[in-house]
Amino acid sequence: MINQTGNLGLFVPGPTNVPHDVRRAIDIPMEDHRAPDLPEFTLPLFADLKKIFKTESGQVFLFPGSGTGGWEAAVTNTLNRGDKVLMSRFGQFSHLWIDMCERMGLDVVAIECEWGEGVPLDQYHDTLKADTGQEIKAVFATQNETATGVQSDISGVRKAIDDANHPAMLFVDGVSSIASIDFQMDAWGVDIAVSGSQKGFMLPAGLAIMCVSQKALEASKNGTMHRCYFDFKDMVNTNKDGYFPYTPPMSLIRGLRVSIDRLLAEGLENVFARHNYLAGGVRAAVDAWGLKLCAKEPKWHSDTVSAICLPDGFDSGELLRHAYSRYNLSLGAGLSKVAGRVFRIGHLGDLNEIMLMGALAGSEMTMRDLGVSITAGSGVGAAEEFYRTNYQARSELQAAE
Ligand SMILES: *Cc1c(COP(=O)(O)O)cnc(C)c1O
């Protein structure tokens, strides 16, 4: 097989497709990152990025790195070794953030959930209520668990904290949700939100995109963990004049300008509606195949990625290899606990229903090739009908353009 650059069927849940105008914005001559007119570009960019996080009072940061770097920045700036933090594990990404916090020397209270469930709101509430000494410094929540296709209720986490009258900070992993699914930094009282460039922001990997509340910035002033490259202080001091403490990846940041323009031109609410609409077709296909999502309940169904359980006796690793080599289709693997059992279709970023039906058709053909008992066209047909009958969402979107 010829290994093509630029996979024609890229349906992993990140990196996502980079739209043509964003690619063009990145493909520019190198520039002077200390030029006197750079702030004319960066300061409005920071202001518009705040709109994506729905924040007035928060401070946005662009760190070179990826989502994982954003996690590390969040933890090392605001917490101290031995601090107690409340987390929950229900997939590979929530697991990895717990692992990082343990390696950083935090005292992690990790609530174990079934993979396929979301953030356990009642247990968060009860744990915080029982913490009368207010030892828990931060509560962590993965808004969209990309490994299992589970979306959690962050406003519910805020409510659990408030109902327990607890002062802990709220940290959210929004890597596969922000700019695709609703996220409200201020209204939900989030103290740190972490995202990355290669998912909803439709850019190549390379940026940790974060938003930090004033409360978390205050906490960072007393934070004693070692940090240097990811120090908020150096970023704040240089960003205020439109610069960075070290050489920024300007080509990605130029691309970010165009990706934010696209999101704001479509309208954030339309972007969220489009993701919900696209996900609806995938869920209709999964139903018609007679398969189940890994997400246990509809309230947890993710609008950016579907993790689909294969029937017993079939290996999703083999499905992925076959889809890739036979149909040039990249699907997401089952990770860790669900390895071999689930495969994932990413449906976020620059995508429409026709593109997504290609992934559904490819998944269907692959499963049939492997001997999974599925009627040809059943999933694609169900998705077609879903998109035809839910046309309203799309026409509203077009009217807004
Ligand atoms: C992709 C992802 C990450 C990891 O981000 P990197 O950019 O790969 O470091 C973390 N959390 C979630 C929910 C993700 O989807």
Tab-separated table of C-alpha atoms and ligand atoms in Angstrom:
chain	number	residue	atom	x	y	z
A	1	MET	CA	0.000	0.000	0.000
A	2	ILE	CA	1.223	3.473	-0.777
A	3	ASN	CA	1.393	5.484	2.398
A	4	GLN	CA	-0.262	8.717	1.415
A	5	THR	CA	0.598	11.920	3.162
A	6	GLY	CA	-2.622	13.449	4.330
A	7	ASN	CA	-4.827	10.502	5.107
A	8	LEU	CA	-7.970	10.671	3.000
A	9	GLY	CA	-10.160	9.205	5.710
A	10	LEU	CA	-8.985	10.691	8.984
A	11	PHE	CA	-11.638	9.878	11.581
A	12	VAL	CA	-9.564	9.562	14.731
A	13	PRO	CA	-10.763	11.932	17.457
A	14	GLY	CA	-7.783	14.201	16.958
A	15	PRO	CA	-5.845	15.284	15.072
A	16	THR	CA	-8.816	16.462	13.045
A	17	ASN	CA	-9.013	17.877	9.546
A	18	VAL	CA	-7.307	21.223	9.116
A	19	PRO	CA	-9.483	23.417	6.868
A	20	HIS	CA	-7.874	24.805	3.753
A	21	ASP	CA	-7.903	28.442	4.892
A	22	VAL	CA	-6.275	27.469	8.202
A	23	ARG	CA	-3.567	25.555	6.337
A	24	ARG	CA	-2.950	28.576	4.152
A	25	ALA	CA	-2.657	30.811	7.206
A	26	ILE	CA	-0.008	28.496	8.657
A	27	ASP	CA	2.012	28.312	5.448
A	28	ILE	CA	3.687	31.699	5.769
A	29	PRO	CA	7.249	33.036	5.797
A	30	MET	CA	8.844	33.027	9.245
A	31	GLU	CA	8.347	36.219	11.139
A	32	ASP	CA	9.954	38.268	13.897
A	33	HIS	CA	8.174	37.368	17.133
A	34	ARG	CA	9.460	40.545	18.756
A	35	ALA	CA	8.306	42.845	15.960
A	36	PRO	CA	6.876	46.145	17.181
A	37	ASP	CA	3.528	45.493	15.499
A	38	LEU	CA	3.043	41.935	16.838
A	39	PRO	CA	0.705	43.092	19.665
A	40	GLU	CA	-1.718	44.402	17.026
A	41	PHE	CA	-2.151	40.762	16.093
A	42	THR	CA	-1.824	38.989	19.458
A	43	LEU	CA	-3.906	41.203	21.754
A	44	PRO	CA	-7.132	40.915	19.679
A	45	LEU	CA	-6.402	37.184	19.307
A	46	PHE	CA	-6.295	36.735	23.097
A	47	ALA	CA	-9.546	38.737	23.381
A	48	ASP	CA	-11.318	36.568	20.798
A	49	LEU	CA	-9.999	33.345	22.326
A	50	LYS	CA	-11.770	34.365	25.540
A	51	LYS	CA	-15.059	34.248	23.613
A	52	ILE	CA	-14.457	30.572	22.814
A	53	PHE	CA	-14.084	29.828	26.540
A	54	LYS	CA	-17.070	32.113	27.319
A	55	THR	CA	-15.097	34.129	29.825
A	56	GLU	CA	-14.765	37.790	30.723
A	57	SER	CA	-12.551	37.494	33.772
A	58	GLY	CA	-10.385	34.506	32.845
A	59	GLN	CA	-6.921	34.715	31.345
A	60	VAL	CA	-6.116	32.684	28.236
A	61	PHE	CA	-2.711	31.088	27.623
A	62	LEU	CA	-1.106	29.531	24.570
A	63	PHE	CA	1.729	27.248	25.611
A	64	PRO	CA	3.781	25.334	23.067
A	65	GLY	CA	2.945	21.713	23.794
A	66	SER	CA	-0.235	19.690	23.661
A	67	GLY	CA	-3.158	18.980	25.963
A	68	THR	CA	-0.924	16.969	28.259
A	69	GLY	CA	1.368	19.972	28.663
A	70	GLY	CA	-1.694	22.010	29.610
A	71	TRP	CA	-2.512	19.499	32.360
A	72	GLU	CA	1.018	19.843	33.697
A	73	ALA	CA	0.851	23.634	33.604
A	74	ALA	CA	-2.453	23.554	35.520
A	75	VAL	CA	-1.105	21.299	38.240
A	76	THR	CA	2.390	22.713	38.733
A	77	ASN	CA	1.304	26.345	38.835
A	78	THR	CA	-1.496	26.109	41.354
A	79	LEU	CA	-0.945	23.151	43.684
A	80	ASN	CA	1.700	22.015	46.170
A	81	ARG	CA	3.179	18.567	46.773
A	82	GLY	CA	0.939	16.637	49.147
A	83	ASP	CA	-2.179	18.656	48.315
A	84	LYS	CA	-5.331	16.596	48.263
A	85	VAL	CA	-7.281	16.605	44.974
A	86	LEU	CA	-10.527	14.911	43.944
A	87	MET	CA	-10.576	13.075	40.611
A	88	SER	CA	-12.458	10.264	38.866
A	89	ARG	CA	-11.310	7.538	36.489
A	90	PHE	CA	-13.595	6.277	33.716
A	91	GLY	CA	-11.381	6.129	30.641
A	92	GLN	CA	-7.813	6.448	29.437
A	93	PHE	CA	-7.658	10.255	29.539
A	94	SER	CA	-9.144	10.692	32.999
A	95	HIS	CA	-6.742	7.890	34.017
A	96	LEU	CA	-3.705	9.669	32.581
A	97	TRP	CA	-4.463	12.935	34.392
A	98	ILE	CA	-4.721	10.984	37.671
A	99	ASP	CA	-1.426	9.300	36.860
A	100	MET	CA	0.207	12.686	36.257
A	101	CYS	CA	-1.091	14.095	39.536
A	102	GLU	CA	0.232	11.077	41.425
A	103	ARG	CA	3.614	11.414	39.755
A	104	MET	CA	3.637	15.101	40.689
A	105	GLY	CA	3.277	14.125	44.348
A	106	LEU	CA	-0.345	15.120	44.912
A	107	ASP	CA	-2.534	13.186	47.330
A	108	VAL	CA	-5.121	11.969	44.825
A	109	VAL	CA	-8.565	10.827	45.932
A	110	ALA	CA	-9.603	8.933	42.778
A	111	ILE	CA	-13.171	7.705	42.441
A	112	GLU	CA	-13.259	4.596	40.261
A	113	CYS	CA	-16.172	4.478	37.824
A	114	GLU	CA	-17.138	2.014	35.163
A	115	TRP	CA	-15.674	2.855	31.774
A	116	GLY	CA	-18.688	4.202	29.920
A	117	GLU	CA	-19.938	6.333	32.802
A	118	GLY	CA	-19.216	10.011	33.407
A	119	VAL	CA	-18.070	12.204	36.280
A	120	PRO	CA	-19.855	10.850	39.417
A	121	LEU	CA	-21.656	13.976	40.597
A	122	ASP	CA	-23.217	12.510	43.749
A	123	GLN	CA	-19.949	11.003	44.913
A	124	TYR	CA	-18.166	14.281	44.241
A	125	HIS	CA	-20.768	16.076	46.333
A	126	ASP	CA	-20.599	13.567	49.192
A	127	THR	CA	-16.797	13.529	49.242
A	128	LEU	CA	-16.635	17.316	49.348
A	129	LYS	CA	-19.335	17.510	52.011
A	130	ALA	CA	-17.391	15.048	54.168
A	131	ASP	CA	-14.211	17.099	53.759
A	132	THR	CA	-15.034	19.415	56.665
A	133	GLY	CA	-11.383	20.402	57.047
A	134	GLN	CA	-11.421	21.596	53.433
A	135	GLU	CA	-8.270	19.691	52.624
A	136	ILE	CA	-9.276	19.127	48.992
A	137	LYS	CA	-7.669	21.892	46.987
A	138	ALA	CA	-8.974	21.073	43.520
A	139	VAL	CA	-11.664	19.014	41.842
A	140	PHE	CA	-10.849	17.584	38.406
A	141	ALA	CA	-13.315	16.702	35.672
A	142	THR	CA	-12.829	15.366	32.156
A	143	GLN	CA	-15.620	17.009	30.176
A	144	ASN	CA	-15.375	14.595	27.276
A	145	GLU	CA	-13.667	11.258	27.874
A	146	THR	CA	-12.324	10.589	24.395
A	147	ALA	CA	-11.528	6.939	25.090
A	148	THR	CA	-15.131	5.957	25.824
A	149	GLY	CA	-17.136	8.682	24.056
A	150	VAL	CA	-18.564	9.969	27.318
A	151	GLN	CA	-19.594	13.554	27.874
A	152	SER	CA	-20.000	14.805	31.459
A	153	ASP	CA	-22.012	17.589	33.045
A	154	ILE	CA	-19.584	20.284	34.166
A	155	SER	CA	-22.307	22.625	35.436
A	156	GLY	CA	-23.330	19.657	37.607
A	157	VAL	CA	-19.798	19.455	39.015
A	158	ARG	CA	-19.959	23.145	39.870
A	159	LYS	CA	-23.299	22.549	41.589
A	160	ALA	CA	-21.857	19.603	43.565
A	161	ILE	CA	-19.029	21.851	44.800
A	162	ASP	CA	-21.362	24.734	45.677
A	163	ASP	CA	-23.945	22.529	47.382
A	164	ALA	CA	-21.171	21.173	49.580
A	165	ASN	CA	-20.099	24.757	50.296
A	166	HIS	CA	-16.571	23.839	49.356
A	167	PRO	CA	-13.883	26.325	48.239
A	168	ALA	CA	-11.909	23.872	46.037
A	169	MET	CA	-10.876	24.977	42.568
A	170	LEU	CA	-12.417	23.269	39.529
A	171	PHE	CA	-10.087	22.034	36.771
A	172	VAL	CA	-11.574	20.763	33.516
A	173	ASP	CA	-10.005	18.726	30.743
A	174	GLY	CA	-11.746	20.131	27.689
A	175	VAL	CA	-9.254	18.839	25.128
A	176	SER	CA	-11.860	17.038	22.993
A	177	SER	CA	-14.819	19.270	23.852
A	178	ILE	CA	-13.911	22.957	23.871
A	179	ALA	CA	-14.844	24.599	20.544
A	180	SER	CA	-17.113	21.624	19.694
A	181	ILE	CA	-19.401	21.158	22.719
A	182	ASP	CA	-20.709	23.939	24.946
A	183	PHE	CA	-18.216	25.108	27.540
A	184	GLN	CA	-18.822	28.040	29.914
A	185	MET	CA	-15.769	29.078	31.904
A	186	ASP	CA	-17.435	31.868	33.896
A	187	ALA	CA	-20.997	30.561	34.267
A	188	TRP	CA	-19.758	27.178	35.479
A	189	GLY	CA	-17.084	28.678	37.728
A	190	VAL	CA	-14.241	26.767	36.122
A	191	ASP	CA	-10.780	27.689	37.438
A	192	ILE	CA	-8.633	26.046	34.786
A	193	ALA	CA	-9.754	24.725	31.417
A	194	VAL	CA	-7.272	22.816	29.285
A	195	SER	CA	-7.526	22.239	25.563
A	196	GLY	CA	-5.198	21.544	22.667
A	197	SER	CA	-4.890	22.731	19.101
A	198	GLN	CA	-5.523	19.479	17.200
A	199	LYS	CA	-9.142	18.716	18.051
A	200	GLY	CA	-12.002	21.244	17.994
A	201	PHE	CA	-9.585	24.020	17.086
A	202	MET	CA	-8.847	22.277	13.764
A	203	LEU	CA	-5.080	22.904	13.846
A	204	PRO	CA	-2.034	20.675	13.816
A	205	ALA	CA	-0.882	19.517	17.265
A	206	GLY	CA	1.538	21.844	19.011
A	207	LEU	CA	-0.377	24.217	21.274
A	208	ALA	CA	-1.837	23.791	24.741
A	209	ILE	CA	-4.756	26.229	24.788
A	210	MET	CA	-5.812	27.146	28.318
A	211	CYS	CA	-8.001	29.476	30.308
A	212	VAL	CA	-7.269	30.312	33.941
A	213	SER	CA	-9.516	32.083	36.449
A	214	GLN	CA	-8.363	34.935	38.672
A	215	LYS	CA	-8.725	32.590	41.648
A	216	ALA	CA	-6.326	30.076	40.058
A	217	LEU	CA	-3.921	32.878	39.121
A	218	GLU	CA	-3.932	33.939	42.783
A	219	ALA	CA	-3.259	30.347	43.837
A	220	SER	CA	-0.340	30.212	41.409
A	221	LYS	CA	1.375	33.034	43.309
A	222	ASN	CA	1.761	30.722	46.328
A	223	GLY	CA	2.390	27.523	44.357
A	224	THR	CA	5.714	25.962	45.344
A	225	MET	CA	6.010	23.209	42.742
A	226	HIS	CA	8.950	23.480	40.383
A	227	ARG	CA	8.036	24.930	37.027
A	228	CYS	CA	9.762	27.171	34.582
A	229	TYR	CA	8.767	26.760	30.940
A	230	PHE	CA	5.095	26.458	31.919
A	231	ASP	CA	5.112	29.217	34.546
A	232	PHE	CA	1.950	31.325	34.376
A	233	LYS	CA	3.834	34.328	35.763
A	234	ASP	CA	6.216	34.653	32.813
A	235	MET	CA	3.310	34.251	30.397
A	236	VAL	CA	1.192	36.888	32.161
A	237	ASN	CA	4.077	39.359	32.245
A	238	THR	CA	4.821	39.113	28.534
A	239	ASN	CA	1.305	38.435	27.174
A	240	LYS	CA	0.023	41.671	28.660
A	241	ASP	CA	2.105	43.549	26.070
A	242	GLY	CA	1.301	41.071	23.312
A	243	TYR	CA	4.493	39.011	23.501
A	244	PHE	CA	5.658	35.620	24.811
A	245	PRO	CA	8.447	34.645	27.231
A	246	TYR	CA	10.164	32.540	24.545
A	247	THR	CA	9.883	31.863	20.821
A	248	PRO	CA	6.211	31.110	20.152
A	249	PRO	CA	5.099	28.767	17.330
A	250	MET	CA	3.899	31.727	15.277
A	251	SER	CA	2.691	29.678	12.322
A	252	LEU	CA	0.288	27.746	14.563
A	253	ILE	CA	-0.820	30.961	16.220
A	254	ARG	CA	-1.488	32.522	12.802
A	255	GLY	CA	-3.545	29.439	12.019
A	256	LEU	CA	-5.398	29.809	15.306
A	257	ARG	CA	-6.478	33.284	14.227
A	258	VAL	CA	-8.275	31.790	11.227
A	259	SER	CA	-9.729	28.883	13.159
A	260	ILE	CA	-11.206	31.278	15.751
A	261	ASP	CA	-12.559	33.432	12.902
A	262	ARG	CA	-14.263	30.350	11.454
A	263	LEU	CA	-15.788	29.353	14.802
A	264	LEU	CA	-17.077	32.850	15.509
A	265	ALA	CA	-18.409	33.292	11.958
A	266	GLU	CA	-20.357	30.031	12.162
A	267	GLY	CA	-21.468	31.019	15.658
A	268	LEU	CA	-20.521	28.912	18.667
A	269	GLU	CA	-24.081	27.720	19.248
A	270	ASN	CA	-24.276	26.614	15.597
A	271	VAL	CA	-20.945	24.818	15.964
A	272	PHE	CA	-22.348	22.921	18.967
A	273	ALA	CA	-25.600	22.161	17.102
A	274	ARG	CA	-23.617	20.862	14.115
A	275	HIS	CA	-21.623	18.499	16.329
A	276	ASN	CA	-24.819	17.245	17.959
A	277	TYR	CA	-26.395	16.741	14.539
A	278	LEU	CA	-23.373	14.904	13.135
A	279	ALA	CA	-23.198	12.684	16.229
A	280	GLY	CA	-26.903	11.891	15.859
A	281	GLY	CA	-26.304	10.247	12.486
A	282	VAL	CA	-23.481	8.114	13.870
A	283	ARG	CA	-25.662	7.013	16.785
A	284	ALA	CA	-28.456	6.108	14.353
A	285	ALA	CA	-25.993	3.976	12.384
A	286	VAL	CA	-24.724	2.193	15.511
A	287	ASP	CA	-28.323	1.425	16.466
A	288	ALA	CA	-29.109	0.078	13.012
A	289	TRP	CA	-26.016	-2.149	13.119
A	290	GLY	CA	-27.404	-3.613	16.328
A	291	LEU	CA	-24.291	-2.522	18.213
A	292	LYS	CA	-23.903	-0.611	21.467
A	293	LEU	CA	-21.985	2.497	22.377
A	294	CYS	CA	-19.486	2.254	25.186
A	295	ALA	CA	-21.269	5.246	26.821
A	296	LYS	CA	-23.778	3.654	29.169
A	297	GLU	CA	-26.587	6.220	29.066
A	298	PRO	CA	-27.852	8.799	26.559
A	299	LYS	CA	-26.973	11.667	28.950
A	300	TRP	CA	-23.333	10.618	28.515
A	301	HIS	CA	-23.360	10.308	24.703
A	302	SER	CA	-20.519	12.391	23.329
A	303	ASP	CA	-21.116	14.728	20.421
A	304	THR	CA	-17.451	14.612	19.361
A	305	VAL	CA	-16.539	10.915	19.417
A	306	SER	CA	-18.446	7.633	19.435
A	307	ALA	CA	-16.837	4.558	20.985
A	308	ILE	CA	-18.583	1.521	19.547
A	309	CYS	CA	-18.497	-1.961	21.130
A	310	LEU	CA	-17.850	-4.835	18.749
A	311	PRO	CA	-19.714	-8.115	19.329
A	312	ASP	CA	-17.817	-10.742	21.348
A	313	GLY	CA	-15.254	-12.646	19.336
A	314	PHE	CA	-14.174	-9.701	17.178
A	315	ASP	CA	-10.998	-7.713	17.692
A	316	SER	CA	-11.172	-3.962	17.146
A	317	GLY	CA	-7.404	-3.879	16.596
A	318	GLU	CA	-7.865	-6.055	13.538
A	319	LEU	CA	-10.768	-3.873	12.416
A	320	LEU	CA	-8.544	-0.801	12.590
A	321	ARG	CA	-5.745	-2.419	10.630
A	322	HIS	CA	-8.130	-3.622	7.946
A	323	ALA	CA	-9.929	-0.271	7.649
A	324	TYR	CA	-6.583	1.472	7.273
A	325	SER	CA	-4.965	-0.858	4.759
A	326	ARG	CA	-8.040	-1.736	2.690
A	327	TYR	CA	-10.064	1.493	2.739
A	328	ASN	CA	-7.519	4.137	3.755
A	329	LEU	CA	-9.727	4.899	6.722
A	330	SER	CA	-8.239	5.816	10.095
A	331	LEU	CA	-10.514	5.026	13.025
A	332	GLY	CA	-9.730	5.372	16.733
A	333	ALA	CA	-8.500	2.379	18.696
A	334	GLY	CA	-9.892	1.005	21.919
A	335	LEU	CA	-7.487	2.113	24.639
A	336	SER	CA	-6.294	0.267	27.724
A	337	LYS	CA	-9.255	-1.349	29.520
A	338	VAL	CA	-11.393	-1.378	26.368
A	339	ALA	CA	-8.556	-2.329	23.978
A	340	GLY	CA	-9.693	-4.826	21.352
A	341	ARG	CA	-13.339	-4.349	22.286
A	342	VAL	CA	-14.238	-0.880	21.005
A	343	PHE	CA	-13.384	1.223	18.013
A	344	ARG	CA	-13.995	4.933	17.815
A	345	ILE	CA	-15.212	7.318	15.165
A	346	GLY	CA	-14.162	10.901	15.764
A	347	HIS	CA	-16.753	13.433	14.604
A	348	LEU	CA	-15.345	16.779	15.573
A	349	GLY	CA	-13.794	19.739	13.882
A	350	ASP	CA	-14.164	20.602	10.216
A	351	LEU	CA	-16.666	17.981	9.143
A	352	ASN	CA	-20.012	17.570	7.443
A	353	GLU	CA	-22.480	14.726	7.115
A	354	ILE	CA	-21.283	13.588	3.686
A	355	MET	CA	-17.718	13.170	4.948
A	356	LEU	CA	-18.932	11.354	8.018
A	357	MET	CA	-21.044	8.969	5.951
A	358	GLY	CA	-17.815	7.946	4.234
A	359	ALA	CA	-16.485	6.854	7.619
A	360	LEU	CA	-19.729	5.021	8.377
A	361	ALA	CA	-19.636	3.244	5.004
A	362	GLY	CA	-15.983	2.325	5.549
A	363	SER	CA	-16.715	1.030	9.048
A	364	GLU	CA	-19.620	-0.979	7.709
A	365	MET	CA	-17.578	-2.546	4.894
A	366	THR	CA	-14.737	-3.326	7.286
A	367	MET	CA	-17.015	-5.011	9.797
A	368	ARG	CA	-18.599	-7.066	7.020
A	369	ASP	CA	-15.149	-8.057	5.724
A	370	LEU	CA	-14.325	-9.297	9.217
A	371	GLY	CA	-17.531	-11.320	9.367
A	372	VAL	CA	-19.545	-9.184	11.740
A	373	SER	CA	-23.193	-9.859	10.986
A	374	ILE	CA	-24.347	-6.530	9.560
A	375	THR	CA	-26.631	-5.854	6.616
A	376	ALA	CA	-24.951	-3.864	3.856
A	377	GLY	CA	-26.093	-0.266	3.976
A	378	SER	CA	-27.974	-0.580	7.254
A	379	GLY	CA	-25.929	1.955	9.189
A	380	VAL	CA	-25.393	4.294	6.279
A	381	GLY	CA	-29.129	4.126	5.507
A	382	ALA	CA	-30.058	5.001	9.078
A	383	ALA	CA	-27.608	7.913	9.073
A	384	GLU	CA	-29.048	9.116	5.761
A	385	GLU	CA	-32.526	9.128	7.203
A	386	PHE	CA	-31.333	10.890	10.343
A	387	TYR	CA	-29.652	13.638	8.333
A	388	ARG	CA	-32.604	14.008	5.974
A	389	THR	CA	-35.168	14.307	8.735
A	390	ASN	CA	-33.057	16.535	10.986
A	391	TYR	CA	-32.295	18.911	8.174
A	392	GLN	CA	-33.509	21.872	10.252
A	393	ALA	CA	-30.319	22.051	12.302
A	394	ARG	CA	-28.316	22.341	9.136
A	395	SER	CA	-30.472	24.974	7.486
A	396	GLU	CA	-30.273	27.203	10.570
A	397	LEU	CA	-26.547	26.887	10.334
A	398	GLN	CA	-26.531	27.870	6.681
A	399	ALA	CA	-28.805	30.826	7.359
A	400	ALA	CA	-26.275	32.090	9.885
A	401	GLU	CA	-23.375	31.927	7.454
B	1	LIG	C1	-6.417	14.202	23.209
B	1	LIG	C2	-6.753	14.319	24.652
B	1	LIG	C3	-5.800	14.574	25.634
B	1	LIG	C4	-4.319	14.569	25.352
B	1	LIG	O1	-3.961	15.637	24.642
B	1	LIG	P1	-2.574	15.666	23.836
B	1	LIG	O2	-2.808	16.879	23.020
B	1	LIG	O3	-2.490	14.398	23.076
B	1	LIG	O4	-1.512	15.836	24.830
B	1	LIG	C5	-6.211	14.781	26.923
B	1	LIG	N1	-7.496	14.698	27.262
B	1	LIG	C6	-8.447	14.427	26.358
B	1	LIG	C7	-9.862	14.356	26.812
B	1	LIG	C8	-8.106	14.228	25.032
B	1	LIG	O5	-9.058	13.948	24.142
